[in-house]
CSV table of C-alpha atoms in Angstrom, one decimal:
chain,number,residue,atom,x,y,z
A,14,UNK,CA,16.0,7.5,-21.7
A,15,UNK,CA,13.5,8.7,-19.8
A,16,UNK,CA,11.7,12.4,-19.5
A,17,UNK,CA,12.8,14.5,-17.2
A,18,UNK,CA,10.0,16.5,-15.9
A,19,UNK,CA,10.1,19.9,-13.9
A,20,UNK,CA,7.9,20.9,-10.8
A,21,UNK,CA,5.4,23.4,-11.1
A,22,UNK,CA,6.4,27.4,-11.7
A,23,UNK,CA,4.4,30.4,-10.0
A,24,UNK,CA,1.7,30.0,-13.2
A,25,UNK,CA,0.2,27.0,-10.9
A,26,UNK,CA,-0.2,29.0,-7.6
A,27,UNK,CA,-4.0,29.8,-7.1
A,28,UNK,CA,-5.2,31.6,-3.8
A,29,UNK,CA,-1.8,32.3,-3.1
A,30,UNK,CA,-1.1,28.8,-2.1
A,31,UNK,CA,1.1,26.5,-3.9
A,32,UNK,CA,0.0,23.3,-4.9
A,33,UNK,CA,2.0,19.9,-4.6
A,34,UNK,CA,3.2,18.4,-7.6
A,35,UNK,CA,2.7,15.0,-8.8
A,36,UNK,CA,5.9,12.6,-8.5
A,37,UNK,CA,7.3,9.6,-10.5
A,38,UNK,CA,10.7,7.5,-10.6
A,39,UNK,CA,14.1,9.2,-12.2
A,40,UNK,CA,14.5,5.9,-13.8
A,41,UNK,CA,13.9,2.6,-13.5
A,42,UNK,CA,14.7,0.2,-11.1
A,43,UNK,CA,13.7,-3.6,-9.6
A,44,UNK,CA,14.1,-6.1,-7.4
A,45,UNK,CA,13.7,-10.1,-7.0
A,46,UNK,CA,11.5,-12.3,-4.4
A,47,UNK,CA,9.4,-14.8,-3.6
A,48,UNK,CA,5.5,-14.4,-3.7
A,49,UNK,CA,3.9,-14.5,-0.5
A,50,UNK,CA,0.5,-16.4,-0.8
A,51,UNK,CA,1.7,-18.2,-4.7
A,52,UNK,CA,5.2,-19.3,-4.1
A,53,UNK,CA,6.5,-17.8,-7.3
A,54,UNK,CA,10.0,-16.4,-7.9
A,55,UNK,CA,9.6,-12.6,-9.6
A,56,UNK,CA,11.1,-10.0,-11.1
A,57,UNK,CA,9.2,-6.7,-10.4
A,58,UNK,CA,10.8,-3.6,-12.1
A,59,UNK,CA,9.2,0.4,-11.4
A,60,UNK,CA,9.1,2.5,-14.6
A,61,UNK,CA,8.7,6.0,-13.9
A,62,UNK,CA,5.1,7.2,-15.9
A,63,UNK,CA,4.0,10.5,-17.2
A,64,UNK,CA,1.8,13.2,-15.2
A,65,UNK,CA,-1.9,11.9,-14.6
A,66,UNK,CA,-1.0,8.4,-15.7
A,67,UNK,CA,-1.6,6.7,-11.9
A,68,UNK,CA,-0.1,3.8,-11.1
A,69,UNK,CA,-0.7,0.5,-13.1
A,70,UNK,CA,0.5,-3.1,-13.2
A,71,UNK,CA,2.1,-5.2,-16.2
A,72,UNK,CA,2.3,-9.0,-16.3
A,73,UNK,CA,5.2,-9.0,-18.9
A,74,UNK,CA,5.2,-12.8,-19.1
A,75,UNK,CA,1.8,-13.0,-20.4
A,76,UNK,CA,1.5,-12.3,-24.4
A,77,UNK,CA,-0.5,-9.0,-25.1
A,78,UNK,CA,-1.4,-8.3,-21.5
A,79,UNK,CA,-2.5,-4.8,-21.2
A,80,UNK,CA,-1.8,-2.5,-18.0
A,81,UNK,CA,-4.2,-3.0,-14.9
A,82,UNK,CA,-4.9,0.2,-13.1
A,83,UNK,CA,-4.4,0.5,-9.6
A,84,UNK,CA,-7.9,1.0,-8.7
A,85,UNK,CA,-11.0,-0.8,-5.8
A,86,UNK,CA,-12.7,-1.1,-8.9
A,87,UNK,CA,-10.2,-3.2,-10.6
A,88,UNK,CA,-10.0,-5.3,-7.2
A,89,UNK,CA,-11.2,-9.4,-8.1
A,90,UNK,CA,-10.1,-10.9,-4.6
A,91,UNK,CA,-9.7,-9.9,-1.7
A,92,UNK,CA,-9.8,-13.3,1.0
A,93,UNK,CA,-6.0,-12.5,2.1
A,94,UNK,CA,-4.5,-10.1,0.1
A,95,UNK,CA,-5.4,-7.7,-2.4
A,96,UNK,CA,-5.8,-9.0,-6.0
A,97,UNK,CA,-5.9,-6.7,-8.9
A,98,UNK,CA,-7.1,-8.3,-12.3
A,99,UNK,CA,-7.9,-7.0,-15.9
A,100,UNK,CA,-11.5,-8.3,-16.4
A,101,UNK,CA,-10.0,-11.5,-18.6
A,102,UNK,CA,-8.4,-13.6,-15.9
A,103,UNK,CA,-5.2,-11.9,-15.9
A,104,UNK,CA,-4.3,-11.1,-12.1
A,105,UNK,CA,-1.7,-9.7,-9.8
A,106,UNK,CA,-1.6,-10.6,-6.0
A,107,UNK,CA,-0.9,-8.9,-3.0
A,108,UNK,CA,-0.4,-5.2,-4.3
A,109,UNK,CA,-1.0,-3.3,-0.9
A,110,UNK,CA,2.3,-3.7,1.0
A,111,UNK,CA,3.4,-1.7,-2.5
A,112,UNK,CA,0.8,0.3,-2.8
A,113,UNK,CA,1.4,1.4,1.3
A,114,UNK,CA,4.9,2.4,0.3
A,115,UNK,CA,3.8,4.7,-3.1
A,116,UNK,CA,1.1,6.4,-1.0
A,117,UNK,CA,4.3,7.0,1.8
A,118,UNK,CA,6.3,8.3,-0.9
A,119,UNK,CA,3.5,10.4,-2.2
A,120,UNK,CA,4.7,8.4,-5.8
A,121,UNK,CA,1.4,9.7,-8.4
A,122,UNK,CA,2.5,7.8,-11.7
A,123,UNK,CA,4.1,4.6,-12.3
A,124,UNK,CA,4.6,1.2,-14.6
A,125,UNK,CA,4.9,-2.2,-12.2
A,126,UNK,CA,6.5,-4.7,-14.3
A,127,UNK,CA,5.8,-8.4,-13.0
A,128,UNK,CA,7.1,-11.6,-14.8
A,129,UNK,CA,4.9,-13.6,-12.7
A,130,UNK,CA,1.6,-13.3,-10.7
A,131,UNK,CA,2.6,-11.5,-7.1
A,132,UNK,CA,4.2,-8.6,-6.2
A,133,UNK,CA,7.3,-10.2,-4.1
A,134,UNK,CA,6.7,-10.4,-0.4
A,135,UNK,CA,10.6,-9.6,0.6
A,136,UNK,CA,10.4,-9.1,4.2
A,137,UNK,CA,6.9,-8.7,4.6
A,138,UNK,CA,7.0,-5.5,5.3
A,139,UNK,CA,6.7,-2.2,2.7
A,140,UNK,CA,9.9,-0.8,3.8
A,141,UNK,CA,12.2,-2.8,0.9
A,142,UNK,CA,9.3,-1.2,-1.4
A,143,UNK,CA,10.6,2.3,0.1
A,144,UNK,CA,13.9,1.9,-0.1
A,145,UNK,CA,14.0,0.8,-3.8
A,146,UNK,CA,12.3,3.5,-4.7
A,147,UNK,CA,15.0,6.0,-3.0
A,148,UNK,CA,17.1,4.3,-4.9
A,149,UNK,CA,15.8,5.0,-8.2
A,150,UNK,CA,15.0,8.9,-6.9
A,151,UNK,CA,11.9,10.5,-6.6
A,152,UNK,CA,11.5,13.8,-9.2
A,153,UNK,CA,8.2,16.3,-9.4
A,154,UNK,CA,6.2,16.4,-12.4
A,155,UNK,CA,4.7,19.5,-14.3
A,156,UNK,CA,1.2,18.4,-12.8
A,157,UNK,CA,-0.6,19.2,-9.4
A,158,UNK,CA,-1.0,16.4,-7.1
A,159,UNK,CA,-5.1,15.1,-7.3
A,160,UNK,CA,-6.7,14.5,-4.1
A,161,UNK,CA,-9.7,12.5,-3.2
A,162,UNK,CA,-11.3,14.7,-0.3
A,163,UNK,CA,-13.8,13.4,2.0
A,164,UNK,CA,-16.7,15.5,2.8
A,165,UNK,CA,-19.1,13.4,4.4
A,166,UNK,CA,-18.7,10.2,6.9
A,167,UNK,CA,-19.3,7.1,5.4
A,168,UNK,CA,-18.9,3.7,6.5
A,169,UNK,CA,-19.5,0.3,6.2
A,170,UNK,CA,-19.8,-2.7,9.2
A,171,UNK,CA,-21.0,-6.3,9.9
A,172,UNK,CA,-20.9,-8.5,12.9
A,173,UNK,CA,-17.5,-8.7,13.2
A,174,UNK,CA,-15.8,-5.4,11.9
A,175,UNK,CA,-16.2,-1.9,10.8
A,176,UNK,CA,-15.0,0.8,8.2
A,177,UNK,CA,-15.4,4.3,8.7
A,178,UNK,CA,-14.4,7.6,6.8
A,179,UNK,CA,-15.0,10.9,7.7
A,180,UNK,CA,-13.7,14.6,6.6
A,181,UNK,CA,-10.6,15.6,8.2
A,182,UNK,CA,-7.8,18.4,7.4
A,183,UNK,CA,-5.1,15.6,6.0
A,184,UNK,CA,-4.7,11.8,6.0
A,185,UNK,CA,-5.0,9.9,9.5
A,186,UNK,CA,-5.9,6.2,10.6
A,187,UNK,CA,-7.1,4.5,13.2
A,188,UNK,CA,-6.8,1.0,14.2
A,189,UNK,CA,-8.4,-1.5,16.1
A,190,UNK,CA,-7.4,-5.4,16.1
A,191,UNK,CA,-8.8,-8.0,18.6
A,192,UNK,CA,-7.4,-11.7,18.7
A,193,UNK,CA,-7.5,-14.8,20.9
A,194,UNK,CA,-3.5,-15.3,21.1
A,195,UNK,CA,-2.2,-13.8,24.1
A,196,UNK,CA,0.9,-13.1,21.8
A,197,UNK,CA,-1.4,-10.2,19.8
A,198,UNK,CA,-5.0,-9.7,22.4
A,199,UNK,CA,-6.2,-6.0,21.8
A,200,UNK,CA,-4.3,-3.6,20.3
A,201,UNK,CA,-5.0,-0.1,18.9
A,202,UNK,CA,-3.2,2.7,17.0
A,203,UNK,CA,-4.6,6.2,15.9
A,204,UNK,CA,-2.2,7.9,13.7
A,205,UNK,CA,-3.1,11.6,13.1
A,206,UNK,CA,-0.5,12.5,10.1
A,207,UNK,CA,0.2,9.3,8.6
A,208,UNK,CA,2.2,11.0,5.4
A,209,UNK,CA,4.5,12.7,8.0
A,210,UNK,CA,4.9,9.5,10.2
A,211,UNK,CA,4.5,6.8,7.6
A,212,UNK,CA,8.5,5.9,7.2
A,213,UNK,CA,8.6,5.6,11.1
A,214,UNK,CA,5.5,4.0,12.4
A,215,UNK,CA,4.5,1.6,9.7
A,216,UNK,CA,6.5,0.5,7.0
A,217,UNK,CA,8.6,-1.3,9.0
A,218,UNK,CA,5.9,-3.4,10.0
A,219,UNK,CA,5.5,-7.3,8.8
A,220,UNK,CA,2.8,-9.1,7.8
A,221,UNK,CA,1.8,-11.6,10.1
A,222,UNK,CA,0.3,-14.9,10.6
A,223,UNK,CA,-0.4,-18.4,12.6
A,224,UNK,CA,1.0,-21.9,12.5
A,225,UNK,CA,-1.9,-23.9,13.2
A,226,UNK,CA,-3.8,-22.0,9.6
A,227,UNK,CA,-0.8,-22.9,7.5
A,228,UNK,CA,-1.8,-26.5,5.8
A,229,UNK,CA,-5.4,-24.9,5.3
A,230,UNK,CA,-4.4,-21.9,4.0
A,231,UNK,CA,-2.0,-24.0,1.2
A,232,UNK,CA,-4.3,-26.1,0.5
A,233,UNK,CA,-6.5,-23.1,-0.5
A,234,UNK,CA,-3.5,-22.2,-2.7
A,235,UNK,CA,-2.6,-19.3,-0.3
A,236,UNK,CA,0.5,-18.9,1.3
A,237,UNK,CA,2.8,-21.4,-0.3
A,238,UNK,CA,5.6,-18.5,0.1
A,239,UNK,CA,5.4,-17.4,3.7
A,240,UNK,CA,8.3,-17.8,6.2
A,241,UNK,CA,9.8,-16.4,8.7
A,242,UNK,CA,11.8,-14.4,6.6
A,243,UNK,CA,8.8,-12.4,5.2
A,244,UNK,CA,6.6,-12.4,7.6
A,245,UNK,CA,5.7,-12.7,11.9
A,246,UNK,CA,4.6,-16.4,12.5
A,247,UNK,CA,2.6,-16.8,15.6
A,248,UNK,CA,2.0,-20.0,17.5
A,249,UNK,CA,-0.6,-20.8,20.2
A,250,UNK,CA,0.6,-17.4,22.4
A,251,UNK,CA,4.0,-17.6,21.2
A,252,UNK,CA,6.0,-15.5,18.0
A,253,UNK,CA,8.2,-18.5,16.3
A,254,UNK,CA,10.7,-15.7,14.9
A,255,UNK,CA,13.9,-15.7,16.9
A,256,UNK,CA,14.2,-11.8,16.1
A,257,UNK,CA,10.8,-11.3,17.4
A,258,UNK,CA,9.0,-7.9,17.5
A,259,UNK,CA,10.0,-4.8,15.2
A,260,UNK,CA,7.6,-2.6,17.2
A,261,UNK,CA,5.6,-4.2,20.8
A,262,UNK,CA,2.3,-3.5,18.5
A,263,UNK,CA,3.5,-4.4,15.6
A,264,UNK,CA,0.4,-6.3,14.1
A,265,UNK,CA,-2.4,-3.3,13.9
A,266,UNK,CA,0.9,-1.3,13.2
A,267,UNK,CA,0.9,-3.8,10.0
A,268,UNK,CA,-2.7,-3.7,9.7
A,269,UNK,CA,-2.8,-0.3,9.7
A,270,UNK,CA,-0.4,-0.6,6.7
A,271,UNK,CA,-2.8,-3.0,4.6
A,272,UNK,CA,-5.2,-0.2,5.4
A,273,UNK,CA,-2.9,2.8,3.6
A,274,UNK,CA,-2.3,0.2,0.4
A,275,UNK,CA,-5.3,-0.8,0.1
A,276,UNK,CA,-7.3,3.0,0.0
A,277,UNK,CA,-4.8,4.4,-2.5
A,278,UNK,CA,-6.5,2.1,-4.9
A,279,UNK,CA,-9.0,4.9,-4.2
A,280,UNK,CA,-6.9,6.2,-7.3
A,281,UNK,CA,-4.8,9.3,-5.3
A,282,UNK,CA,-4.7,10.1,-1.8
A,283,UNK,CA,-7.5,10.5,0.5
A,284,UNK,CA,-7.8,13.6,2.6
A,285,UNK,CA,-10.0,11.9,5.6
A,286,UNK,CA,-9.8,10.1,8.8
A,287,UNK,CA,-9.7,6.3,8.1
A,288,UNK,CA,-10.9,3.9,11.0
A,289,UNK,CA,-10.9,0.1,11.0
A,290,UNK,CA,-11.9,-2.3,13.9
A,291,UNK,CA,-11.4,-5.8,13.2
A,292,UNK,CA,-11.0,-5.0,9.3
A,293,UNK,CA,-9.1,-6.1,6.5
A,294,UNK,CA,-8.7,-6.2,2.7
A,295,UNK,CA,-12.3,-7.2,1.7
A,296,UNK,CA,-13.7,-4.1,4.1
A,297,UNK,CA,-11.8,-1.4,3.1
A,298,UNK,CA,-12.5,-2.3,-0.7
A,299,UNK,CA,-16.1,-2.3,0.1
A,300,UNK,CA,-15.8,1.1,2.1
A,301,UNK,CA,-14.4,2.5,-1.3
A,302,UNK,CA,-17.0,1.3,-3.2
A,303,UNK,CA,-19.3,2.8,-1.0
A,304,UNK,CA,-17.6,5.8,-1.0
A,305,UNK,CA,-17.7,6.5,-4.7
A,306,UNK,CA,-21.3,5.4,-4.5
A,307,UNK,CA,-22.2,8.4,-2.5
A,308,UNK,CA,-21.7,11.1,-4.5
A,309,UNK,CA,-22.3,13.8,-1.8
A,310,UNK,CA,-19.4,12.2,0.4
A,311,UNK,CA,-16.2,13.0,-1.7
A,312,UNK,CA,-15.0,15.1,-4.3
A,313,UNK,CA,-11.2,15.6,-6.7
A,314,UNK,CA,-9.4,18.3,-5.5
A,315,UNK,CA,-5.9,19.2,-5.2
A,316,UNK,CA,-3.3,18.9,-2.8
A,317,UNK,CA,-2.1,21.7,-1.1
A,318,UNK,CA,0.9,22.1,1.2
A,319,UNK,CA,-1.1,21.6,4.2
A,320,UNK,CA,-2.5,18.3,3.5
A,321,UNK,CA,1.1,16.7,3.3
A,322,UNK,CA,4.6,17.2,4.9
A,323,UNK,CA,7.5,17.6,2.3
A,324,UNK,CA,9.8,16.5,4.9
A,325,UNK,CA,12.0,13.6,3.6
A,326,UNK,CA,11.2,10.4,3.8
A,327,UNK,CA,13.8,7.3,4.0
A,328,UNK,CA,13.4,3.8,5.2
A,329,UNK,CA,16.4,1.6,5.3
A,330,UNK,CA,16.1,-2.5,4.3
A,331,UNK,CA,16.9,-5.1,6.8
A,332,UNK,CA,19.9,-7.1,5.9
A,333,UNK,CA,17.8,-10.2,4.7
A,334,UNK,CA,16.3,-8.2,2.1
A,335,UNK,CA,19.1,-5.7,0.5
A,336,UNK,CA,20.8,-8.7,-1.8
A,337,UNK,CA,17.1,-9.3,-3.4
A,338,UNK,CA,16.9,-5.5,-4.2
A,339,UNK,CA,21.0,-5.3,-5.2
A,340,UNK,CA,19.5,-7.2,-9.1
C-alpha cells in the first residue's frame, strides 16, 4: 500500500563523502493511551510520509482538519508541555516525548494520526514511542538527510534559567536542573553524542512531577491524566512510585529529553551543542525562535556520516505499556 523507497546510489556522493538518507515508517502502525495533562483516551497511528515531507500532526476526529507541521513556529503553548496548533484553534498536546523518540530514530517524514487532542502519555517516558516505531521498521528514502547546522552561539536567559546553542561537530546536550526536594536537589548531565547514546541514556526516562501541585495544576486543566503509571510522582523529599528510579538522575535525564523533542521542531536535526539550566519547554522554543532570527547563526546543510552514528538503535517497552501498543 505504501511506497517503498530506496537509499541513495553513488549519484548522491559529493566530496567523496556519502550523505545520510532521509528515513520514514515501512508501514503504518499505532498505539492506545491516556493523555497526560487532558485525560483523554487516544488512538495515535504513524503513517510513513514521502521524502522532504517532515513530520506533521492530524486530528482525524475534527472535520476538515488539515496537517500541523512539526515546527517552534507552529508552537501555541508551552506552560507544561509542548502544544502544536494550526492557527484556527485546532491543537495537539504534549508532542515532545514523540518528537524525542523521531529525532532518536533519526525518523525525517511522517503522518501522526490523533483522534483526540494529546499524543498518549503511556509510560511517560519516549521509549514506547521507540519501540513502536521498530515495530513498524525504519526504511531509507531516495533523499539526503537536511541538517540545521549551528554556526554561531546563541542564547537566550532570564532570572531563573538559561538556553544556549553553539557550533559543535554533531548533536550534544547539556543539562542543568536545581530543585528544593531533597528527592531531585542538583543534578547535571552533559551528553556529548546524543544520536549514538539516545536509546540508552534518555528514552527510558519518565516525566515527572509533585503531589502537593496536583489539584492546582487540574484545576488549570493540566494533568487530569497523570499517574504513577506514566509518570515519577514526588512528595515532600520522597518518590511515591514503589518501582522508584529507572536511572539515580533520572529527572534532568528526562529533561534532557524534553530538550531533544522539543528542538526537532527546529524542523530536522541540529548539529550544535544544546545547554539548558533550569529550562524547559517555553525556553527552548524561544531559543529557536531566536535562532532563526539570527540569520548569521545557522544554516541547511546535509548530514554526513560523521554527524550521526548508524549503529542500531532499539529500546524495549516496560511491561505496563506493551498491551497499549499490542492495538
Amino acid at each position: 500500500m505504501h511506497k517503498r523507497y530506496t537509499s541513495l546510489d553513488s549519484n548522491d556522493r559529493r566530496d567523496g563523502r556519502r550523505f545520510v538518507p532521509q528515513k520514514t515508517l515501512a508501514r503504518a502502525v499505532r498505539c492506545r493511551g491516556i493523555g497526560l495533562h487532558t485525560g483523554a483516551r487516544v488512538t495515535m497511528t504513524l503513517h510513513p510520509a514521502e521524502p522532504n515531507a517532515g513530520i506533521r500532526f492530524l486530528r482525524s476526529d475534527i472535520a476538515d482538519a488539515v496537517p500541523i507541521p512539526a515546527r517552534y513556529d507552529r508552537v501555541v503553548d508551552s506552560r507544561m508541555c509542548t502544544v502544536l496548533g494550526d492557527g484556527g484553534g485546532v491543537t495537539v498536546s504534549t508532542v515532545e516525548h514523540l518528537m524525542a523518540a523521531l529525532a532518536g530514530l533519526g525518523l525525517d517524514n511522517l503522518m501522526v494520526e490523533l483522534d483526540g487532542p494529546e499524543v498518549p502519555a503511556m509510560d511517560g517516558s519516549a521509549a514506547p514511542f521507540m519501540f513502536l516505531a521498530e515495530e513498524a521498521g525504519l526504511i531509507e528514502q531516495a533523499s539526503p538527510k537536511r541538517v540545521v547546522r549551528v554556526l554561531e552561539p546563541v542564547s537566550v536567559e532570564a532570572d531563573s534559567w538559561q538556553v544556549a546553542l553553539s557550533p559543535s561537530g554533531g548533536f550534544s546536550i547539556e543539562m542543568e536542573i536545581e530543585f528544593a526536594s531533597r528527592a531531585i536537589a542538583r543534578q547535571c548531565l552533559d551528553l556529548a553524542a546524543v544520536n549514538r547514546t539516545f536509546a540508552s541514556e534518555l528514552a527510558r526516562a519518565r516525566t515527572f512531577g509533585f503531589l502537593e501541585e496536583v489539584e492546582q495544576l487540574r484545576q488549570a486543566g493540566l494533568a487530569r491524566g497523570g499517574s504513577l503509571d506514566n509518570a515519577v510522582v514526588v512528595s515532600g523529599n520522597h518518590i511515591l512510585n514503589e518501582e522508584g528510579l529507572r536511572f539515580p538522575d533520572e529527572f534532568v535525564r528526562h529533561k534532557a529529553l524534553d530538550a531533544v523533542g522539543d528542538l526537532y521542531l527546529a524542523g530536522a536535526q541540529i548539529i550544535g551543542h544544546f545547554r539548558g539550566v533550569c529550562s524547559g519547554h517555553a525556553a527552548t522554543n524561544r531559543l529557536l525562535h531566536a535562532l532563526f532570527r539570527s540569520r548569521g547563526a545557522w544554516a541547511w546543510d546535509t548530514m554526513r556520516r560523521g554527524d550521526i552514528s548508524r549503529r542500531a538503535i532499539k529500546a524495549h517497552p516496560s511491561e505496563s505499556v506493551a498491551a497499549a501498543l499490542a492495538v
